[in-house]
Coordinates of C-alpha atoms in Angstrom, one line a residue:
Chain A
X1 CA 127.0 82.3 97.2
X2 CA 128.6 83.9 101.0
X3 CA 126.4 87.0 100.1
X4 CA 122.9 86.3 99.4
X5 CA 121.8 89.9 101.5
X6 CA 124.0 91.5 99.2
X7 CA 121.8 90.4 96.2
X8 CA 119.7 93.5 94.8
X9 CA 116.1 92.7 94.5
X10 CA 116.8 93.1 90.5
X11 CA 119.8 90.6 90.7
X12 CA 117.6 88.2 93.0
X13 CA 114.8 88.3 90.3
X14 CA 117.9 87.4 87.8
X15 CA 119.7 84.7 90.1
X16 CA 116.3 83.0 90.5
X17 CA 115.2 82.6 87.3
X18 CA 118.5 81.1 86.3
X19 CA 117.8 78.9 89.6
X20 CA 121.1 79.8 91.0
X21 CA 119.6 80.4 94.3
X22 CA 116.1 79.5 95.8
X23 CA 113.7 81.6 97.3
X24 CA 113.9 79.3 100.5
X25 CA 117.5 79.9 100.7
X26 CA 116.8 83.7 99.9
X27 CA 114.3 84.3 102.3
X28 CA 115.8 82.1 105.2
X29 CA 118.8 84.3 104.6
X30 CA 117.2 87.8 105.2
X31 CA 115.2 86.3 107.9
X32 CA 117.9 84.6 110.0
X33 CA 119.5 88.6 109.6
X34 CA 116.4 90.0 110.7
X35 CA 116.8 87.5 113.4
X36 CA 120.2 89.2 114.2
X37 CA 120.2 92.3 114.0
X38 CA 116.7 93.4 114.4
X39 CA 117.5 93.6 118.8
X40 CA 119.7 96.4 117.6
X41 CA 117.6 98.2 115.2
X42 CA 114.2 97.7 115.7
X43 CA 113.3 98.0 112.1
X44 CA 110.7 95.2 112.1
X45 CA 107.4 95.1 114.1
X46 CA 106.6 91.9 112.6
X47 CA 108.4 89.1 111.6
X48 CA 106.4 86.5 109.6
X49 CA 109.0 83.6 109.3
X50 CA 106.7 81.1 108.6
X51 CA 104.3 83.1 106.3
X52 CA 107.4 84.1 104.5
X53 CA 108.9 80.4 104.0
X54 CA 105.5 79.7 102.6
X55 CA 105.4 81.9 100.3
X56 CA 108.9 81.3 99.1
X57 CA 109.0 77.4 98.9
X58 CA 105.4 78.2 96.3
X59 CA 107.7 80.4 94.8
X60 CA 110.5 77.3 94.6
X61 CA 107.9 75.1 93.3
X62 CA 106.6 77.4 90.4
X63 CA 110.4 78.0 89.3
X64 CA 110.6 74.3 89.1
X65 CA 107.5 73.6 87.2
X66 CA 108.4 76.3 84.7
X67 CA 110.1 76.0 81.4
X68 CA 113.3 77.8 81.3
X69 CA 113.6 81.1 82.7
X70 CA 110.6 83.1 81.4
X71 CA 107.2 81.2 80.6
X72 CA 105.0 83.4 81.9
X73 CA 107.0 83.8 85.3
X74 CA 106.4 87.3 87.5
X75 CA 108.9 89.7 87.5
X76 CA 109.6 89.4 91.2
X77 CA 108.9 86.3 92.0
X78 CA 110.9 85.1 95.0
X79 CA 111.8 88.5 96.1
X80 CA 111.4 89.3 99.6
X81 CA 110.1 92.5 100.5
X82 CA 109.3 94.2 103.5
X83 CA 106.4 96.6 104.3
X84 CA 105.6 99.7 106.0
X85 CA 103.3 98.9 108.7
X86 CA 100.1 101.5 107.6
X87 CA 99.5 98.7 104.9
X88 CA 97.8 96.0 104.9
X89 CA 98.6 92.2 104.8
X90 CA 96.0 90.3 105.4
X91 CA 96.3 87.9 107.7
X92 CA 99.9 90.2 109.3
X93 CA 99.5 92.9 112.2
X94 CA 98.9 96.0 111.2
X95 CA 99.6 99.0 114.7
X96 CA 100.5 102.1 112.2
X97 CA 102.6 102.1 114.9
X98 CA 100.0 103.3 117.2
X99 CA 98.1 101.3 120.9
X100 CA 94.4 102.3 119.3
X101 CA 95.9 99.1 116.8
X102 CA 96.9 97.1 119.0
X103 CA 96.1 93.3 118.3
X104 CA 94.2 94.7 114.6
X105 CA 94.8 91.6 112.2
X106 CA 93.6 93.4 108.5
X107 CA 90.5 90.8 106.4
X108 CA 92.5 92.6 103.5
X109 CA 96.0 93.4 101.4
X110 CA 96.6 96.8 99.9
X111 CA 96.1 97.3 96.7
X112 CA 99.7 97.6 96.3
X113 CA 100.5 94.4 98.2
X114 CA 98.4 92.5 96.2
X115 CA 99.8 93.5 93.0
X116 CA 103.4 92.9 94.2
X117 CA 102.1 89.4 95.9
X118 CA 101.3 88.6 92.2
X119 CA 104.1 89.5 91.3
X120 CA 105.7 87.2 93.0
X121 CA 107.2 88.6 96.1
X122 CA 108.0 87.1 99.4
X123 CA 106.7 89.5 102.3
X124 CA 109.2 89.1 105.0
X125 CA 107.1 91.3 107.8
X126 CA 106.0 94.8 108.7
X127 CA 108.3 97.5 109.4
X128 CA 108.5 100.5 112.4
X129 CA 106.6 103.5 111.7
X130 CA 105.8 107.2 113.3
X131 CA 102.5 106.7 115.2
X132 CA 100.0 107.0 111.9
X133 CA 103.1 108.3 109.7
X134 CA 103.3 111.7 111.5
X135 CA 107.3 112.2 112.4
X136 CA 110.3 112.8 110.9
X137 CA 112.2 110.4 113.0
X138 CA 110.3 107.1 114.1
X139 CA 110.7 108.9 117.9
X140 CA 106.7 108.8 117.4
X141 CA 106.2 104.7 117.2
X142 CA 104.3 103.5 119.7
X143 CA 106.8 100.6 119.7
X144 CA 109.8 102.1 120.7
X145 CA 112.5 104.1 117.9
X146 CA 114.4 103.0 115.1
X147 CA 117.7 103.1 114.7
X148 CA 120.0 104.4 112.1
X149 CA 122.3 102.0 110.9
X150 CA 125.0 104.1 109.9
X151 CA 124.8 105.4 113.7
X152 CA 122.3 103.9 116.3
X153 CA 122.4 106.8 118.0
X154 CA 120.6 108.6 115.5
X155 CA 117.0 108.5 113.8
X156 CA 116.7 106.6 110.4
X157 CA 114.3 109.8 109.5
X158 CA 110.6 109.3 109.6
X159 CA 107.9 108.2 108.8
X160 CA 108.8 104.7 107.2
X161 CA 112.0 104.9 109.1
X162 CA 112.1 101.0 109.7
X163 CA 111.6 99.9 106.0
X164 CA 114.8 102.3 105.6
X165 CA 116.7 101.1 107.7
X166 CA 115.5 97.6 106.9
X167 CA 116.9 98.5 103.0
X168 CA 119.9 100.3 104.5
X169 CA 121.2 97.1 107.0
X170 CA 120.3 94.5 104.0
X171 CA 117.4 92.9 106.2
X172 CA 115.4 93.5 103.1
X173 CA 116.2 94.2 99.1
X174 CA 113.1 96.8 99.5
X175 CA 110.9 98.0 101.5
X176 CA 107.2 99.6 100.7
X177 CA 106.6 102.9 102.5
X178 CA 104.7 105.9 102.3
X179 CA 105.4 109.5 101.8
X180 CA 103.0 112.4 103.2
X181 CA 105.6 114.5 103.2
X182 CA 108.5 113.4 103.0
X183 CA 108.3 110.3 105.1
X184 CA 109.7 108.1 102.2
X185 CA 112.1 110.3 100.9
X186 CA 114.1 112.3 104.2
X187 CA 114.3 108.8 105.7
X188 CA 116.2 107.1 102.4
X189 CA 118.7 110.1 102.4
X190 CA 119.2 109.4 106.4
X191 CA 120.0 105.6 105.4
X192 CA 121.6 106.1 102.2
X193 CA 119.4 104.6 100.1
X194 CA 116.8 105.1 97.3
X195 CA 113.3 105.9 98.0
X196 CA 110.4 106.7 95.3
X197 CA 107.3 109.1 96.3
X198 CA 105.0 108.8 92.9
X199 CA 102.8 111.4 91.6
X200 CA 99.8 111.3 93.2
X201 CA 97.3 109.8 91.9
X202 CA 99.6 106.8 89.9
X203 CA 99.5 104.3 93.2
X204 CA 96.4 102.7 94.3
X205 CA 95.9 104.0 98.3
X206 CA 93.1 100.9 99.1
X207 CA 94.4 99.5 102.1
X208 CA 96.7 102.1 103.0
X209 CA 95.9 103.7 106.5
X210 CA 95.0 107.2 105.9
X211 CA 96.9 110.1 107.3
X212 CA 96.4 113.1 104.6
X213 CA 94.1 111.8 102.3
X214 CA 95.1 115.1 99.6
X215 CA 98.6 113.7 100.0
X216 CA 98.9 110.7 100.8
X217 CA 101.4 108.2 98.7
X218 CA 102.6 105.0 98.7
X219 CA 106.5 104.7 97.6
X220 CA 109.1 102.3 97.3
X221 CA 112.8 101.7 99.1
X222 CA 115.4 99.8 97.3
X223 CA 119.3 100.0 97.2
X224 CA 119.1 101.4 93.8
X225 CA 116.7 103.4 91.2
X226 CA 116.8 99.8 89.3
X227 CA 115.0 98.0 91.7
X228 CA 113.4 101.2 93.4
X229 CA 111.8 100.9 89.4
X230 CA 111.6 97.2 88.8
X231 CA 108.7 97.2 92.5
X232 CA 107.1 100.8 91.1
X233 CA 106.2 99.5 87.9
X234 CA 104.4 96.4 89.7
X235 CA 102.6 98.5 91.9
X236 CA 101.6 101.7 90.1
X237 CA 97.6 102.1 88.2
X238 CA 94.5 102.6 88.0
X239 CA 92.3 100.6 91.3
X240 CA 88.6 100.8 90.9
X241 CA 89.1 101.1 95.1
X242 CA 90.9 104.0 95.5
X243 CA 88.7 106.6 93.7
X244 CA 91.8 109.0 93.2
X245 CA 93.9 107.1 91.4
X246 CA 94.1 108.3 88.0
X247 CA 93.2 105.8 84.4
X248 CA 96.3 106.5 82.6
X249 CA 98.3 104.0 81.0
X250 CA 102.0 102.8 83.0
X251 CA 104.7 104.5 83.2
X252 CA 107.2 103.3 80.6
X253 CA 111.0 103.0 81.8
X254 CA 113.0 102.1 80.3
X255 CA 116.5 101.3 82.2
X256 CA 118.7 100.1 79.0
X257 CA 119.6 103.3 77.9
X258 CA 123.4 104.5 77.8
X259 CA 123.9 107.4 80.5
X260 CA 125.2 109.7 77.5
X261 CA 121.3 109.4 75.9
X262 CA 120.0 109.8 79.5
X263 CA 122.0 113.1 79.9
X264 CA 122.0 114.8 76.6
X265 CA 119.6 117.7 76.6
X266 CA 118.2 116.9 80.2
X267 CA 117.4 120.4 81.9
X268 CA 117.9 120.2 85.5
X269 CA 116.6 123.1 87.7
X270 CA 118.2 124.1 91.2
X271 CA 116.2 126.1 93.1
X272 CA 117.4 129.2 94.8
X273 CA 115.0 128.9 97.3
X274 CA 116.2 125.3 98.3
X275 CA 119.4 126.5 99.7
X276 CA 119.2 128.5 102.3
X277 CA 120.5 129.2 105.6
X278 CA 121.1 127.0 108.0
X279 CA 121.5 124.1 105.7
X280 CA 124.5 121.6 106.7
X281 CA 127.4 122.5 104.5
X282 CA 128.0 118.9 104.1
X283 CA 124.4 119.2 102.9
X284 CA 125.0 121.6 100.6
X285 CA 128.4 120.5 99.2
X286 CA 127.1 117.2 98.7
X287 CA 123.7 118.3 96.4
X288 CA 126.0 120.6 94.3
X289 CA 128.6 118.0 93.0
X290 CA 126.0 115.6 92.5
X291 CA 124.6 118.6 90.6
X292 CA 128.0 119.3 88.7
X293 CA 128.2 115.5 88.1
X294 CA 124.9 115.5 86.4
X295 CA 126.3 118.2 84.4
X296 CA 129.5 116.9 83.3
X297 CA 127.5 114.0 81.8
X298 CA 125.7 115.7 79.4
X299 CA 122.9 117.9 81.5
X300 CA 122.1 121.6 81.7
X301 CA 121.8 123.1 84.7
X302 CA 119.5 126.0 85.5
X303 CA 118.9 127.9 88.1
X304 CA 114.9 128.5 88.9
X305 CA 112.5 129.9 91.4
X306 CA 109.4 128.4 93.7
X307 CA 109.3 131.1 95.5
X308 CA 106.3 130.3 97.4
X309 CA 108.6 127.7 98.6
X310 CA 108.9 129.1 102.2
X311 CA 104.8 128.7 102.6
X312 CA 104.7 124.7 102.2
X313 CA 105.5 124.3 106.2
X314 CA 102.7 126.2 107.1
X315 CA 100.3 124.7 104.1
X316 CA 101.5 121.3 104.7
X317 CA 101.0 121.9 108.9
X318 CA 97.4 122.9 108.7
X319 CA 96.2 120.4 106.0
X320 CA 97.8 117.6 106.7
X321 CA 96.4 117.8 110.4
X322 CA 92.9 118.9 109.2
X323 CA 92.8 116.0 107.1
X324 CA 94.1 113.4 109.8
X325 CA 91.9 115.2 111.7
X326 CA 89.3 113.6 110.3
X327 CA 90.5 110.3 108.9
X328 CA 91.8 109.5 112.4
X329 CA 88.0 110.1 113.6
X330 CA 86.9 106.1 113.1
X331 CA 89.6 104.7 115.7
X332 CA 87.2 105.4 118.4
X333 CA 87.3 102.2 119.9
X334 CA 84.3 100.1 118.1
X335 CA 85.3 98.3 114.9
X336 CA 88.9 97.7 116.3
X337 CA 91.5 98.0 118.7
X338 CA 91.4 98.2 122.3
X339 CA 87.9 100.0 124.1
X340 CA 88.0 101.6 127.2
X341 CA 84.9 100.6 129.1
X342 CA 82.9 104.1 129.6
X343 CA 79.0 103.8 130.3
X344 CA 78.0 106.4 127.3
X345 CA 79.6 105.3 123.4
X346 CA 80.5 109.3 123.1
X347 CA 83.1 108.6 126.8
X348 CA 84.2 105.5 125.3
X349 CA 85.7 107.1 122.6
X350 CA 86.9 109.9 124.3
X351 CA 88.6 107.5 126.6
X352 CA 90.5 105.4 124.3
X353 CA 91.6 107.7 121.7
X354 CA 92.7 109.8 124.7
X355 CA 94.4 106.9 126.1
X356 CA 95.6 104.8 123.5
X357 CA 96.9 107.9 120.9
X358 CA 100.4 109.1 121.5
X359 CA 101.4 112.8 121.9
X360 CA 102.2 113.9 118.0
X361 CA 98.6 112.4 116.9
X362 CA 97.0 114.0 119.5
X363 CA 99.2 117.5 119.0
X364 CA 97.4 116.4 115.4
X365 CA 94.2 115.8 115.6
X366 CA 93.9 119.2 117.9
X367 CA 96.2 121.3 115.8
X368 CA 93.9 120.1 112.5
X369 CA 90.6 120.4 114.7
X370 CA 91.5 123.7 115.7
X371 CA 92.3 124.6 111.7
X372 CA 88.9 123.7 111.1
X373 CA 86.7 124.8 113.3
X374 CA 83.7 127.8 113.2
X375 CA 85.7 131.4 113.2
X376 CA 89.2 129.7 112.7
X377 CA 88.7 128.0 109.0
X378 CA 88.7 130.7 106.3
X379 CA 91.4 132.2 108.0
X380 CA 93.8 128.6 108.8
X381 CA 92.7 125.8 106.4
X382 CA 91.0 128.1 103.9
X383 CA 94.1 130.1 103.3
X384 CA 97.0 127.2 103.4
X385 CA 94.4 125.7 100.4
X386 CA 94.8 128.8 98.7
X387 CA 98.4 129.1 98.8
X388 CA 98.7 125.6 98.2
X389 CA 97.5 126.9 94.4
X390 CA 100.5 129.3 94.6
X391 CA 102.9 126.5 95.3
X392 CA 101.8 124.1 92.7
X393 CA 101.9 126.9 90.2
X394 CA 105.3 127.1 91.2
X395 CA 105.9 123.8 90.4
X396 CA 103.9 123.7 86.7
X397 CA 106.0 127.1 85.6
X398 CA 109.0 125.8 86.6
X399 CA 108.1 122.6 84.9
X400 CA 107.8 124.2 81.5
X401 CA 111.7 125.2 81.2
X402 CA 113.1 121.9 82.6
X403 CA 112.9 118.8 82.6
X404 CA 113.7 118.4 86.8
X405 CA 114.3 119.7 89.7
X406 CA 117.3 118.5 92.1
X407 CA 117.7 119.6 95.4
X408 CA 118.7 118.6 98.8
X409 CA 116.5 116.2 100.6
X410 CA 116.4 117.7 104.1
X411 CA 118.6 120.9 105.7
X412 CA 120.6 118.2 108.0
X413 CA 121.6 114.9 107.7
X414 CA 120.6 112.4 110.6
X415 CA 120.1 114.0 114.0
X416 CA 120.6 111.9 117.1
X417 CA 117.6 110.4 118.5
X418 CA 116.1 112.6 121.5
X419 CA 117.4 115.8 119.2
X420 CA 114.1 117.7 118.9
X421 CA 111.5 115.5 120.5
X422 CA 110.5 118.8 123.2
X423 CA 110.0 120.7 120.2
X424 CA 107.6 120.0 117.4
X425 CA 108.4 123.1 115.1
X426 CA 111.9 122.1 115.5
X427 CA 110.8 118.4 113.6
X428 CA 108.2 119.8 111.5
X429 CA 111.6 122.2 109.7
X430 CA 113.2 118.7 109.0
X431 CA 110.8 118.5 106.4
X432 CA 110.8 121.9 105.3
X433 CA 112.4 120.4 101.6
X434 CA 109.9 117.4 101.3
X435 CA 107.0 119.2 101.4
X436 CA 106.4 121.3 98.5
X437 CA 106.0 117.9 95.8
X438 CA 103.5 116.5 98.3
X439 CA 101.9 120.2 98.3
X440 CA 102.1 120.1 94.5
X441 CA 101.7 116.3 94.0
X442 CA 104.3 115.7 91.7
X443 CA 106.7 112.6 92.3
X444 CA 110.0 112.5 93.7
X445 CA 113.1 110.7 94.4
X446 CA 115.7 110.7 96.8
X447 CA 119.2 108.8 96.5
X448 CA 122.4 108.6 98.3
X449 CA 124.9 111.8 96.6
X450 CA 127.8 111.9 99.5
X451 CA 129.0 111.7 103.2
X452 CA 129.3 114.6 106.0
X453 CA 132.0 114.7 108.5
X454 CA 130.3 111.7 110.5
X455 CA 130.3 109.5 107.8
X456 CA 126.6 110.1 107.6
X457 CA 124.6 109.8 104.1
X458 CA 123.6 112.4 102.1
X459 CA 120.6 112.4 99.9
X460 CA 119.6 114.3 96.5
X461 CA 116.1 114.5 95.7
X462 CA 115.4 114.8 92.4
X463 CA 111.7 116.2 91.6
X464 CA 109.2 115.8 88.4
X465 CA 106.0 117.1 86.3
X466 CA 102.8 115.2 87.2
X467 CA 103.5 111.0 85.9
X468 CA 107.1 111.9 85.0
X469 CA 108.9 109.2 87.3
X470 CA 110.3 107.7 84.3
X471 CA 112.3 110.9 83.7
X472 CA 113.6 111.0 87.6
X473 CA 114.4 106.8 87.7
X474 CA 116.5 107.5 84.4
X475 CA 118.6 110.3 85.7
X476 CA 119.3 108.5 89.4
X477 CA 119.9 105.4 87.4
X478 CA 122.6 107.0 84.9
X479 CA 124.4 108.5 87.8
X480 CA 124.2 105.3 90.0
X481 CA 126.2 103.8 86.8
X482 CA 128.8 106.4 87.1
X483 CA 128.9 106.8 91.4
X484 CA 129.2 104.2 94.4
X485 CA 127.3 106.2 96.8
X486 CA 124.4 103.6 97.1
X487 CA 127.0 100.5 97.1
X488 CA 128.3 101.7 100.5
X489 CA 127.3 100.0 103.4
X490 CA 127.1 100.9 106.9
X491 CA 130.2 99.3 108.9
X492 CA 128.6 98.0 111.8
X493 CA 125.8 95.9 109.7
X494 CA 128.2 94.6 107.0
Chain B
X1 CA 98.8 134.5 120.3
X2 CA 98.1 132.2 122.5
X3 CA 95.5 130.1 123.4
X4 CA 93.3 130.1 125.8
X5 CA 92.4 126.8 128.1
X6 CA 89.0 126.9 127.1
X7 CA 89.9 126.8 123.7
X8 CA 92.0 123.8 124.3
X9 CA 89.0 122.1 126.1
X10 CA 87.3 123.4 123.4
X11 CA 89.0 121.6 120.5
X12 CA 89.3 118.4 122.8
X13 CA 86.3 117.7 123.1
X14 CA 85.3 118.8 119.4
X15 CA 88.4 115.9 118.7
X16 CA 86.4 113.8 121.4
X17 CA 90.1 113.3 123.2
X18 CA 90.3 112.8 127.0
X19 CA 93.2 114.4 127.7
X20 CA 94.8 115.3 131.5
X21 CA 95.8 118.9 132.7
X22 CA 99.3 118.6 132.3
X23 CA 98.1 118.0 128.6
X24 CA 96.1 120.7 128.2
X25 CA 99.1 122.9 129.6
X26 CA 101.8 121.5 126.9
X27 CA 99.0 121.2 124.6
X28 CA 98.1 125.4 124.9
X29 CA 102.1 126.0 124.6
X30 CA 103.0 124.1 121.9
X31 CA 100.2 124.7 119.3
X32 CA 100.2 128.6 120.6
X33 CA 103.8 128.6 119.1
X34 CA 102.8 126.5 115.6
X35 CA 100.4 128.8 115.0
X36 CA 102.6 132.0 115.9
X37 CA 104.7 130.6 113.5
X38 CA 102.6 130.0 110.8
X39 CA 101.1 134.0 110.6
X40 CA 103.2 134.9 108.0
X41 CA 100.9 132.5 106.2
X42 CA 98.2 135.2 106.5
X43 CA 100.2 137.6 104.7
X44 CA 100.2 136.1 101.6
X45 CA 97.9 137.7 98.7
X46 CA 95.3 135.3 98.2
X47 CA 92.2 137.7 96.9
X48 CA 91.8 136.0 93.6
X49 CA 93.1 132.4 94.6
X50 CA 90.8 129.5 94.2
X51 CA 91.5 126.8 96.9
X52 CA 93.5 123.7 95.9
X53 CA 91.3 121.1 96.5
X54 CA 93.1 118.5 93.9
X55 CA 96.4 118.6 93.2
X56 CA 95.3 115.7 90.0
X57 CA 96.8 117.8 87.4
X58 CA 93.8 119.7 85.0
X59 CA 93.1 117.5 81.9
X60 CA 93.2 114.0 83.7
X61 CA 90.5 113.5 85.3
X62 CA 89.9 111.1 88.2
X63 CA 88.7 108.0 87.3
X64 CA 85.4 107.5 85.9
X65 CA 82.5 106.5 88.9
X66 CA 81.7 103.1 89.0
X67 CA 78.6 101.2 87.6
X68 CA 76.1 101.3 91.6
X69 CA 75.5 97.3 91.4
X70 CA 75.6 95.1 94.2
X71 CA 79.8 93.7 93.6
X72 CA 81.4 91.2 96.0
X73 CA 82.8 92.6 99.1
X74 CA 84.3 91.0 102.7
X75 CA 82.3 89.1 104.6
X76 CA 80.9 90.0 107.6
X77 CA 82.4 87.6 109.8
X78 CA 85.7 88.9 108.9
X79 CA 84.8 92.3 109.7
X80 CA 84.1 91.5 112.7
X81 CA 86.8 89.9 113.9
X82 CA 88.8 92.8 115.0
X83 CA 86.0 94.5 117.1
X84 CA 86.2 94.2 121.1
X85 CA 82.5 93.2 121.1
X86 CA 80.2 92.1 118.6
X87 CA 76.9 90.7 118.6
X88 CA 74.3 88.8 115.7
X89 CA 77.1 90.0 113.3
X90 CA 76.4 93.5 114.7
X91 CA 79.0 95.8 116.2
X92 CA 77.7 96.1 120.3
X93 CA 77.8 100.0 121.6
X94 CA 77.6 101.1 125.2
X95 CA 74.2 103.5 124.9
X96 CA 74.3 106.5 122.7
X97 CA 71.2 108.4 124.1
X98 CA 70.7 109.1 128.1
X99 CA 68.5 107.4 129.7
X100 CA 67.0 106.9 133.4
X101 CA 65.7 103.6 135.0

């Protein structure tokens, strides 16, 4: 097979079961491609050549000793994936993109990682991220920016930019990411891949290095909705080790229905608040065209309003930093990571944190500490939590009348490296369309719906009611049956 | 609104962050701009609105509490392996309290 790296995760799983390809061949093909291109992309922070080949060989042995193509074989046996470097993989470095975790090698697997390993995956390595997932471009990584495969002068989005760039350039068929304010959906949009942020509580966060605990969700990148569903179904579900995970039956995701079956009767809401001044014209046009395509396939389109959308930005940038300021208190040079020596413990904390956290992380810790501090708590954090209730109600009300909400993922396509680096607020504004889903806890799926005049991918997101990932995935899968945006490849990495 | 340098010092102290003078000046400017942009939020009427401490939909309860019994956990050795300084199965730290010789 000339193009192993062109196999989607699902196609690879099928080919492995039919013994048309071995996991060793497949894994080697991706590792060779990573070795060839990671220098120009910086998508991976850690490449686990030996561990990946060991797991691939173990998968091949299992395939050889199994009878037929079923015989209780795990669903993703032998399929290589990448993991964002904020999730722990036992024995593999985890930096969260920060100097303060340099050298840290976690002694346990994140639940999502453990479940996928049980499902048979081979982990190629850890992907780059904005430091502690705080950013929209991966420029905040302490280990250098990841480059967008569609134009290496541009950012891949963030914070899961390494995973998105890896999937877009076929350094991996699928990858794990995390989404606290858009960190799966926005890089998926910027890199032309499909990315899911599940419902809050659907997927365990055990082993995720926490940023904003009331917002964080572990998600998936792949080249199409079918693959996203295949990984999601393996990692979703209640976990005794995450008290915020919900004990609900696993979602049934059946993608075998015809396009007509999925689209007939599907009610799609289009919120006016997501088509605002300042949005790039190409983005608006591509999203409207995609909505019309869904309509032609049988869906009905309904203009809706989510009136509190404009407050999502300040609400998020008070709540997330407040939670971060507490979560990141654990990084103090005592239990892991480097330590700057001083005579007293408090000075060790101050010196280590001051020297090893990067500028954006310090900025958010400062902002969050301020929002929680005596005298300002009610005006900032308290008020933000109340307005969050109003944002959540917007969605609950909308989902009484529609099944999904269609909207742009970001106001622009991928921007240039350095374009926003001197202006934090301009960077925060890139997140306006992704923050509301995190604040309301609802799922969101980003997938490619066109290109702008520079040849950069444009994504659209579908948001659904709590725990209705199935509708989002079926709708995107149906769309991908009749379009080929998701099949395009960046010419420089063809 | 504009933060004072004293406020920046106070926040950095609460957050246990050692900042250079240049960082303090930069954060004063940037955080003031961000907070200024956020003042819109104060105008939203939230008189009868409860804070959203949970986004889990009402009706879906989080998992039940686990039994309070001992269960296997990671070994002490594996948890200390990443520590910059450890001794006798414990993390070793500099003095917490001031003391005189």
